[in-house]
Short mmCIF file of C-alpha atoms in Angstrom, two decimals:
data_model
loop_
_atom_site.label_atom_id
_atom_site.label_comp_id
_atom_site.label_asym_id
_atom_site.label_seq_id
_atom_site.Cartn_x
_atom_site.Cartn_y
_atom_site.Cartn_z
CA MET A 4 50.13 -70.79 -112.58
CA THR A 5 52.89 -69.63 -114.91
CA ASN A 6 56.52 -68.55 -115.01
CA PHE A 7 58.24 -67.86 -111.68
CA PHE A 8 55.25 -68.48 -109.42
CA GLN A 9 54.42 -71.83 -111.02
CA ASN A 10 57.91 -73.22 -110.43
CA SER A 11 58.75 -71.62 -107.09
CA ILE A 12 59.13 -73.77 -103.99
CA ARG A 13 58.47 -72.06 -100.69
CA GLN A 14 61.26 -73.67 -98.69
CA ASN A 15 63.23 -70.57 -97.76
CA GLY A 16 60.30 -68.35 -96.93
CA PRO A 17 57.36 -66.86 -98.84
CA THR A 18 57.53 -66.30 -102.58
CA VAL A 19 58.10 -62.55 -102.97
CA PRO A 20 56.14 -60.62 -105.63
CA GLU A 21 58.35 -59.41 -108.48
CA VAL A 22 57.76 -57.26 -111.53
CA GLY A 23 57.17 -59.50 -114.53
CA MET A 24 55.44 -62.40 -112.77
CA MET A 25 52.66 -63.79 -114.96
CA PHE A 26 49.24 -65.23 -114.00
CA ASN A 27 46.31 -66.70 -115.84
CA ASP A 28 43.82 -64.11 -114.53
CA ASP A 29 43.36 -61.38 -111.91
CA LYS A 30 42.01 -63.83 -109.30
CA GLU A 31 45.17 -65.91 -109.56
CA ALA A 32 47.26 -62.79 -109.04
CA TYR A 33 45.16 -61.71 -106.05
CA ASP A 34 45.30 -65.17 -104.46
CA PHE A 35 49.09 -65.16 -104.85
CA TYR A 36 49.37 -61.78 -103.08
CA LYS A 37 47.03 -63.00 -100.33
CA ARG A 38 49.25 -66.02 -99.68
CA TYR A 39 52.32 -63.80 -99.58
CA ALA A 40 50.52 -61.42 -97.19
CA TYR A 41 49.46 -64.34 -94.99
CA ASP A 42 53.08 -65.46 -94.60
CA ILE A 43 54.33 -61.93 -93.89
CA GLY A 44 51.42 -61.06 -91.61
CA PHE A 45 49.28 -58.24 -93.03
CA PRO A 46 45.71 -57.98 -94.39
CA VAL A 47 45.05 -57.17 -98.05
CA ARG A 48 42.27 -55.77 -100.19
CA LYS A 49 41.52 -54.86 -103.80
CA ARG A 50 41.97 -51.13 -104.17
CA ASN A 51 41.58 -50.01 -107.78
CA SER A 52 40.45 -51.70 -110.97
CA LYS A 53 39.72 -50.63 -114.53
CA LYS A 54 37.73 -52.29 -117.32
CA GLY A 55 38.33 -52.03 -121.04
CA ASP A 56 35.84 -51.14 -123.75
CA ASP A 57 34.88 -54.81 -123.94
CA GLY A 58 33.80 -54.75 -120.29
CA LEU A 59 36.61 -57.05 -119.15
CA LEU A 60 38.91 -56.17 -116.26
CA LYS A 61 42.26 -54.84 -117.54
CA TYR A 62 44.02 -53.34 -114.51
CA ALA A 63 43.99 -53.94 -110.74
CA THR A 64 45.85 -52.84 -107.63
CA PHE A 65 46.07 -54.99 -104.48
CA THR A 66 47.15 -53.17 -101.32
CA CYS A 67 47.78 -53.62 -97.63
CA SER A 68 44.49 -52.98 -95.82
CA ARG A 69 46.16 -50.24 -93.80
CA GLU A 70 46.55 -48.16 -96.95
CA GLY A 71 45.00 -44.68 -96.80
CA ARG A 72 44.02 -42.54 -93.84
CA ARG A 73 40.78 -42.12 -91.97
CA PRO A 74 39.71 -38.72 -90.66
CA SER A 75 40.61 -38.30 -87.00
CA ASN A 76 37.78 -38.65 -84.49
CA ALA A 77 35.89 -35.52 -83.68
CA SER A 78 37.08 -33.97 -80.44
CA GLY A 79 33.61 -34.19 -78.97
CA SER A 80 33.05 -37.86 -79.82
CA LEU A 81 31.98 -39.95 -76.86
CA ASN A 82 33.00 -43.23 -78.53
CA PRO A 83 36.18 -42.65 -80.51
CA GLN A 84 37.00 -45.48 -82.90
CA PRO A 85 40.52 -46.90 -83.27
CA ILE A 86 42.25 -45.90 -86.51
CA SER A 87 43.78 -48.87 -88.33
CA GLN A 88 44.83 -46.99 -91.49
CA THR A 89 48.45 -45.82 -91.45
CA ASP A 90 48.79 -44.69 -95.08
CA CYS A 91 50.79 -47.84 -95.79
CA LYS A 92 52.17 -47.91 -99.35
CA ALA A 93 52.69 -51.69 -99.66
CA ARG A 94 51.00 -52.90 -102.84
CA ILE A 95 51.27 -54.55 -106.22
CA SER A 96 49.59 -53.58 -109.48
CA ALA A 97 48.93 -55.85 -112.44
CA SER A 98 47.35 -55.64 -115.86
CA SER A 99 46.26 -58.04 -118.59
CA ASN A 100 47.79 -58.30 -122.05
CA SER A 101 46.19 -59.02 -125.40
CA HIS A 102 46.24 -62.76 -124.65
CA GLY A 103 44.38 -62.38 -121.36
CA MET A 104 47.45 -63.11 -119.21
CA TRP A 105 48.11 -60.92 -116.17
CA ARG A 106 51.54 -59.38 -115.43
CA ILE A 107 52.75 -57.65 -112.27
CA ASN A 108 53.87 -54.14 -113.25
CA THR A 109 54.77 -52.47 -109.96
CA VAL A 110 55.75 -53.83 -106.56
CA HIS A 111 56.16 -52.03 -103.23
CA LEU A 112 56.92 -54.37 -100.32
CA ASP A 113 57.77 -51.99 -97.44
CA HIS A 114 55.22 -51.38 -94.68
CA ASN A 115 55.13 -48.44 -92.27
CA HIS A 116 53.75 -50.62 -89.50
CA ARG A 117 54.56 -53.92 -87.85
CA THR A 118 53.47 -57.15 -89.50
CA SER A 119 52.49 -60.27 -87.57
CA PRO A 120 52.24 -63.73 -89.21
CA SER A 121 50.68 -65.13 -86.03
CA LYS A 122 47.65 -62.87 -86.53
CA SER A 123 47.13 -63.59 -90.24
CA ARG A 124 44.36 -66.11 -89.68
CA LEU A 125 42.34 -63.47 -87.79
CA TYR A 126 42.43 -60.80 -90.49
CA ARG A 127 39.04 -60.34 -92.10
CA CYS A 128 40.32 -61.19 -95.59
CA ASN A 129 41.44 -64.63 -94.35
CA ARG A 130 38.60 -65.55 -92.00
CA GLU A 131 36.00 -68.04 -93.23
CA LEU A 132 33.39 -70.47 -91.97
CA SER A 133 33.67 -73.94 -93.45
CA ALA A 134 30.55 -75.76 -94.64
CA THR A 135 30.89 -78.16 -91.69
CA VAL A 136 31.02 -75.33 -89.14
CA LYS A 137 28.03 -73.61 -90.75
CA GLN A 138 26.00 -76.81 -90.58
CA LYS A 139 26.83 -77.36 -86.91
CA LEU A 140 25.95 -73.76 -86.03
CA GLU A 141 22.59 -74.00 -87.82
CA VAL A 142 21.67 -77.33 -86.27
CA ASN A 143 22.63 -76.16 -82.78
CA ASP A 144 20.75 -72.88 -83.18
CA PHE A 145 17.65 -74.74 -84.35
CA ALA A 146 17.96 -76.91 -81.23
CA GLU A 147 18.19 -73.69 -79.14
CA ILE A 148 21.75 -74.38 -78.01
CA PRO A 149 23.41 -71.06 -77.00
CA LEU A 150 25.90 -69.67 -79.48
CA HIS A 151 28.76 -69.56 -76.97
CA LYS A 152 28.42 -73.32 -76.43
CA SER A 153 28.33 -73.98 -80.16
CA PHE A 154 31.42 -71.84 -80.66
CA ASN A 155 33.27 -73.61 -77.84
CA PHE A 156 32.46 -76.95 -79.45
CA VAL A 157 33.83 -75.71 -82.77
CA VAL A 158 37.01 -74.59 -80.99
CA VAL A 159 37.44 -78.01 -79.42
CA GLU A 160 36.92 -79.73 -82.77
CA ALA A 161 39.57 -77.48 -84.32
CA GLY A 162 42.05 -78.42 -81.60
CA GLY A 163 42.18 -74.98 -79.99
CA TYR A 164 41.84 -71.29 -80.77
CA GLU A 165 45.18 -71.27 -82.59
CA ASN A 166 43.67 -73.49 -85.30
CA MET A 167 40.48 -71.48 -85.82
CA THR A 168 39.85 -69.80 -89.17
CA CYS A 169 37.08 -67.63 -87.73
CA VAL A 170 36.19 -65.70 -84.59
CA LYS A 171 33.07 -65.76 -82.47
CA LYS A 172 31.75 -62.62 -84.18
CA ASP A 173 31.79 -64.43 -87.54
CA CYS A 174 29.65 -67.21 -86.07
CA HIS A 175 27.28 -64.66 -84.54
CA ASN A 176 26.90 -62.82 -87.85
CA TYR A 177 26.23 -66.05 -89.72
CA ILE A 178 23.54 -67.20 -87.29
CA GLU A 179 21.90 -63.77 -87.43
CA GLN A 180 21.79 -64.06 -91.21
CA VAL A 181 20.27 -67.56 -91.00
CA ARG A 182 17.64 -66.38 -88.54
CA ARG A 183 16.64 -63.50 -90.81
CA LEU A 184 16.03 -65.98 -93.60
CA ARG A 185 13.69 -68.09 -91.48
CA LEU A 186 9.94 -67.65 -91.74
CA GLY A 187 8.47 -64.49 -90.28
CA GLU A 188 5.05 -62.89 -90.19
CA GLY A 189 3.65 -62.49 -93.71
CA ASP A 190 6.22 -64.74 -95.33
CA ALA A 191 3.62 -67.35 -96.29
CA ALA A 192 2.34 -65.03 -99.01
CA ALA A 193 5.90 -64.30 -100.14
CA ILE A 194 6.67 -68.01 -100.43
CA GLN A 195 3.49 -68.66 -102.38
CA SER A 196 4.33 -65.81 -104.77
CA TYR A 197 7.86 -67.13 -105.27
CA PHE A 198 6.72 -70.71 -105.86
CA SER A 199 4.10 -69.50 -108.35
CA LYS A 200 6.84 -67.78 -110.34
CA MET A 201 8.91 -70.96 -110.26
CA GLN A 202 5.95 -72.99 -111.49
CA ALA A 203 5.39 -70.55 -114.35
CA ARG A 204 9.02 -71.00 -115.43
CA CYS A 205 8.97 -74.79 -115.18
CA SER A 206 5.84 -76.90 -115.48
CA GLY A 207 7.54 -79.73 -113.57
CA PHE A 208 7.79 -77.61 -110.42
CA TYR A 209 5.15 -78.61 -107.84
CA PHE A 210 4.25 -77.11 -104.49
CA SER A 211 1.54 -77.35 -101.88
CA MET A 212 0.92 -75.11 -98.86
CA ASP A 213 -1.32 -75.34 -95.83
CA VAL A 214 -2.21 -72.26 -93.78
CA ASP A 215 -4.41 -71.76 -90.71
CA ASP A 216 -7.44 -69.47 -90.32
CA GLU A 217 -5.14 -66.50 -89.76
CA SER A 218 -3.13 -67.22 -92.93
CA ARG A 219 -0.14 -68.43 -90.95
CA LEU A 220 1.93 -71.12 -92.60
CA LYS A 221 1.37 -74.61 -91.17
CA SER A 222 3.22 -76.74 -93.71
CA VAL A 223 4.75 -76.49 -97.16
CA PHE A 224 5.98 -78.98 -99.74
CA TRP A 225 7.81 -78.36 -103.01
CA SER A 226 9.60 -80.45 -105.60
CA ASN A 227 11.38 -79.68 -108.86
CA ASN A 228 12.14 -81.91 -111.85
CA ARG A 229 15.47 -83.06 -110.45
CA CYS A 230 13.94 -84.09 -107.13
CA ARG A 231 11.12 -85.98 -108.82
CA LYS A 232 13.50 -87.89 -111.05
CA ALA A 233 15.71 -88.72 -108.07
CA TYR A 234 12.66 -90.04 -106.22
CA MET A 235 11.85 -92.36 -109.13
CA GLU A 236 15.36 -93.80 -108.93
CA PHE A 237 15.99 -93.99 -105.18
CA GLY A 238 12.69 -93.71 -103.30
CA ASP A 239 12.26 -91.97 -99.94
CA VAL A 240 14.71 -90.97 -97.24
CA VAL A 241 12.90 -89.90 -94.06
CA THR A 242 14.17 -88.37 -90.83
CA PHE A 243 12.20 -89.59 -87.82
CA ASP A 244 11.16 -87.14 -85.11
CA THR A 245 8.76 -88.34 -82.40
CA THR A 246 7.02 -84.96 -82.31
CA TYR A 247 5.70 -85.31 -85.86
CA LEU A 248 3.62 -87.82 -87.81
CA THR A 249 5.34 -89.83 -90.58
CA ASN A 250 4.26 -92.00 -93.49
CA LYS A 251 5.06 -95.71 -93.97
CA ALA A 252 7.08 -97.73 -96.52
CA HIS A 253 10.48 -95.88 -96.44
CA HIS A 254 13.87 -97.00 -97.72
CA GLY A 255 15.76 -95.21 -94.96
CA ILE A 256 14.98 -93.89 -91.47
CA ILE A 257 17.20 -91.73 -89.23
CA THR A 258 16.54 -91.56 -85.48
CA ASP A 259 18.47 -90.89 -82.31
CA GLN A 260 19.76 -93.75 -80.12
CA ASP A 261 16.42 -94.91 -78.79
CA ARG A 262 16.23 -98.65 -78.08
CA ALA A 263 12.42 -98.79 -78.12
CA MET A 264 12.28 -97.00 -81.46
CA GLN A 265 14.97 -99.29 -82.85
CA ASN A 266 12.99 -102.37 -81.86
CA ALA A 267 9.77 -100.93 -83.32
CA ILE A 268 11.44 -100.11 -86.64
CA GLU A 269 12.84 -103.63 -86.92
CA ILE A 270 9.32 -105.03 -86.47
CA VAL A 271 7.26 -102.53 -88.51
CA PHE A 272 9.84 -101.78 -91.21
CA PRO A 273 11.91 -104.96 -91.51
CA ASP A 274 13.26 -104.02 -94.95
CA THR A 275 14.12 -100.41 -94.09
CA LYS A 276 17.70 -99.30 -93.48
CA HIS A 277 17.91 -97.65 -90.05
CA ARG A 278 20.72 -95.35 -88.97
CA TRP A 279 21.39 -93.23 -85.90
CA CYS A 280 21.61 -89.45 -85.98
CA LEU A 281 25.31 -88.64 -86.23
CA TRP A 282 24.90 -85.20 -84.69
CA HIS A 283 23.26 -86.58 -81.53
CA ILE A 284 26.20 -88.95 -81.08
CA LEU A 285 28.99 -86.45 -81.66
CA LYS A 286 27.42 -83.74 -79.50
CA LYS A 287 27.85 -86.08 -76.50
CA LEU A 288 31.65 -86.02 -76.76
CA PRO A 289 32.14 -83.08 -74.33
CA GLU A 290 29.86 -84.82 -71.83
CA LYS A 291 31.58 -88.20 -72.12
CA PHE A 292 35.20 -87.02 -72.28
CA GLY A 293 35.16 -83.55 -70.72
CA TYR A 294 37.26 -84.70 -67.77
CA TYR A 295 39.95 -86.41 -69.88
CA VAL A 296 43.34 -84.71 -70.13
CA ASP A 297 43.53 -85.58 -73.83
CA LYS A 298 39.91 -84.63 -74.57
CA ALA A 299 40.75 -82.36 -77.52
CA SER A 300 42.86 -85.07 -79.14
CA ILE A 301 40.13 -87.66 -78.53
CA PHE A 302 37.48 -85.40 -80.09
CA LEU A 303 39.67 -84.84 -83.13
CA ALA A 304 40.51 -88.53 -83.49
CA ILE A 305 36.83 -89.57 -83.40
CA HIS A 306 35.81 -86.88 -85.89
CA GLN A 307 38.59 -87.87 -88.27
CA LEU A 308 37.57 -91.52 -88.06
CA VAL A 309 33.94 -90.67 -88.74
CA TYR A 310 34.39 -88.18 -91.56
CA ASP A 311 37.68 -89.25 -93.18
CA SER A 312 37.52 -93.07 -93.19
CA GLN A 313 37.02 -94.09 -96.83
CA ASN A 314 36.27 -97.75 -96.14
CA ILE A 315 35.50 -100.16 -93.32
CA GLU A 316 39.05 -101.50 -93.07
CA GLU A 317 40.45 -97.99 -92.60
CA PHE A 318 37.90 -97.28 -89.85
CA GLU A 319 38.60 -100.54 -88.02
CA LEU A 320 42.36 -99.96 -87.98
CA GLY A 321 41.94 -96.34 -86.91
CA TRP A 322 39.48 -97.20 -84.13
CA LYS A 323 41.80 -99.85 -82.71
CA GLU A 324 44.72 -97.42 -82.78
CA MET A 325 42.66 -94.71 -81.06
CA ILE A 326 41.48 -97.07 -78.29
CA GLU A 327 45.06 -98.18 -77.61
CA THR A 328 46.59 -94.70 -77.82
CA TYR A 329 44.21 -93.11 -75.32
CA GLU A 330 43.63 -96.28 -73.20
CA LEU A 331 39.85 -96.33 -73.78
CA ILE A 332 39.36 -100.08 -73.74
CA ASP A 333 37.13 -99.85 -70.65
CA ASN A 334 34.96 -97.00 -71.89
CA GLU A 335 31.45 -98.48 -72.02
CA TRP A 336 29.97 -95.69 -74.14
CA LEU A 337 32.56 -96.13 -76.89
CA SER A 338 32.25 -99.91 -76.67
CA GLY A 339 28.50 -99.63 -77.25
CA LEU A 340 29.05 -97.34 -80.23
CA TYR A 341 31.57 -99.74 -81.73
CA VAL A 342 29.20 -102.70 -81.43
CA ASN A 343 26.59 -100.66 -83.34
CA ARG A 344 29.05 -98.97 -85.73
CA GLY A 345 27.00 -100.15 -88.69
CA ARG A 346 24.21 -97.78 -87.62
CA TRP A 347 26.11 -94.49 -87.49
CA VAL A 348 29.58 -94.57 -89.12
CA PRO A 349 29.25 -93.21 -92.71
CA CYS A 350 31.61 -95.72 -94.36
CA PHE A 351 29.33 -98.58 -93.17
CA LEU A 352 26.28 -96.90 -94.71
CA LYS A 353 27.54 -96.09 -98.20
CA MET A 354 25.48 -98.77 -99.92
CA ALA A 355 22.17 -97.14 -98.93
CA PHE A 356 20.78 -93.85 -100.29
CA TRP A 357 20.48 -91.08 -97.68
CA ALA A 358 20.20 -87.92 -99.82
CA ARG A 359 23.43 -86.72 -98.08
CA MET A 360 21.63 -86.66 -94.72
CA SER A 361 23.11 -87.98 -91.49
CA THR A 362 21.07 -86.12 -88.85
CA THR A 363 17.43 -85.86 -87.85
CA GLN A 364 17.41 -82.05 -88.21
#
């Protein structure tokens, strides 16, 4: 960031756009206007842009999303839609110079509608699903957990609706997209065609498919050069599901908290590192602490300990503090988890290779 924006300190309110501000590129300028809009409380969008003869972007205008007007609803419409456009003129325009730097040329800050900082997080331009939220939604959907329950769990983890960076519709749209990408009728042939193209591009790409008598996909395996080299270095990591058959001689096995399975693994695979499915543990939090007054704070504290603890010492100190703060010394479920913390807390499992997996899904 350069000039005024680079050195500004937002102690007395948001940094206001001014003519002459300089940025390294158009994205930097747009991100700056988005942050300003977030503080003031209005949504933004890219309105106009022009490219030079070299194909590079030279000019751009960023406006309030309520810029322009929509045609009024037809008088005979049975479902009239609300009109959000108010012909708002708030905007900035910027262009690049011969050195590739971007300069704000015009600034109009006045809006013809009310702004609301408290609603900024809910504007479409600011809403997003984090990688963690996406993973939880996918895992829960695969386990046939209803979306409204998954969303409620995400809300609890965030500490309430006021801390959410997305709405339920965003979660619904994401899951619909994921479902469309899952296998459907006729996709076995499409996968085979795609893998054949990949194999033609790279001789190290390998795949194998198994279909039934009606050409429906039963199983599929693929591996590229990177995966094969990683296997030579680290060996196998296998998730264990009692509904499927597995092979022997693994370096790592992930299961749920099943005592019989734990005992069997210790006997059959004495040299294999065994961990518990982290998702199965954390999904029990609403069940175990749903009646606690401080349940949201407890959920957050446990998640922070699990995901943010960089070493064992940090986890131990944080766990002790959590137990004392929320008076959980007599909680048998937590006591059992603590005794077996070496089987599920990530910082205890760093010395083994898990291919970034922590769940059985």
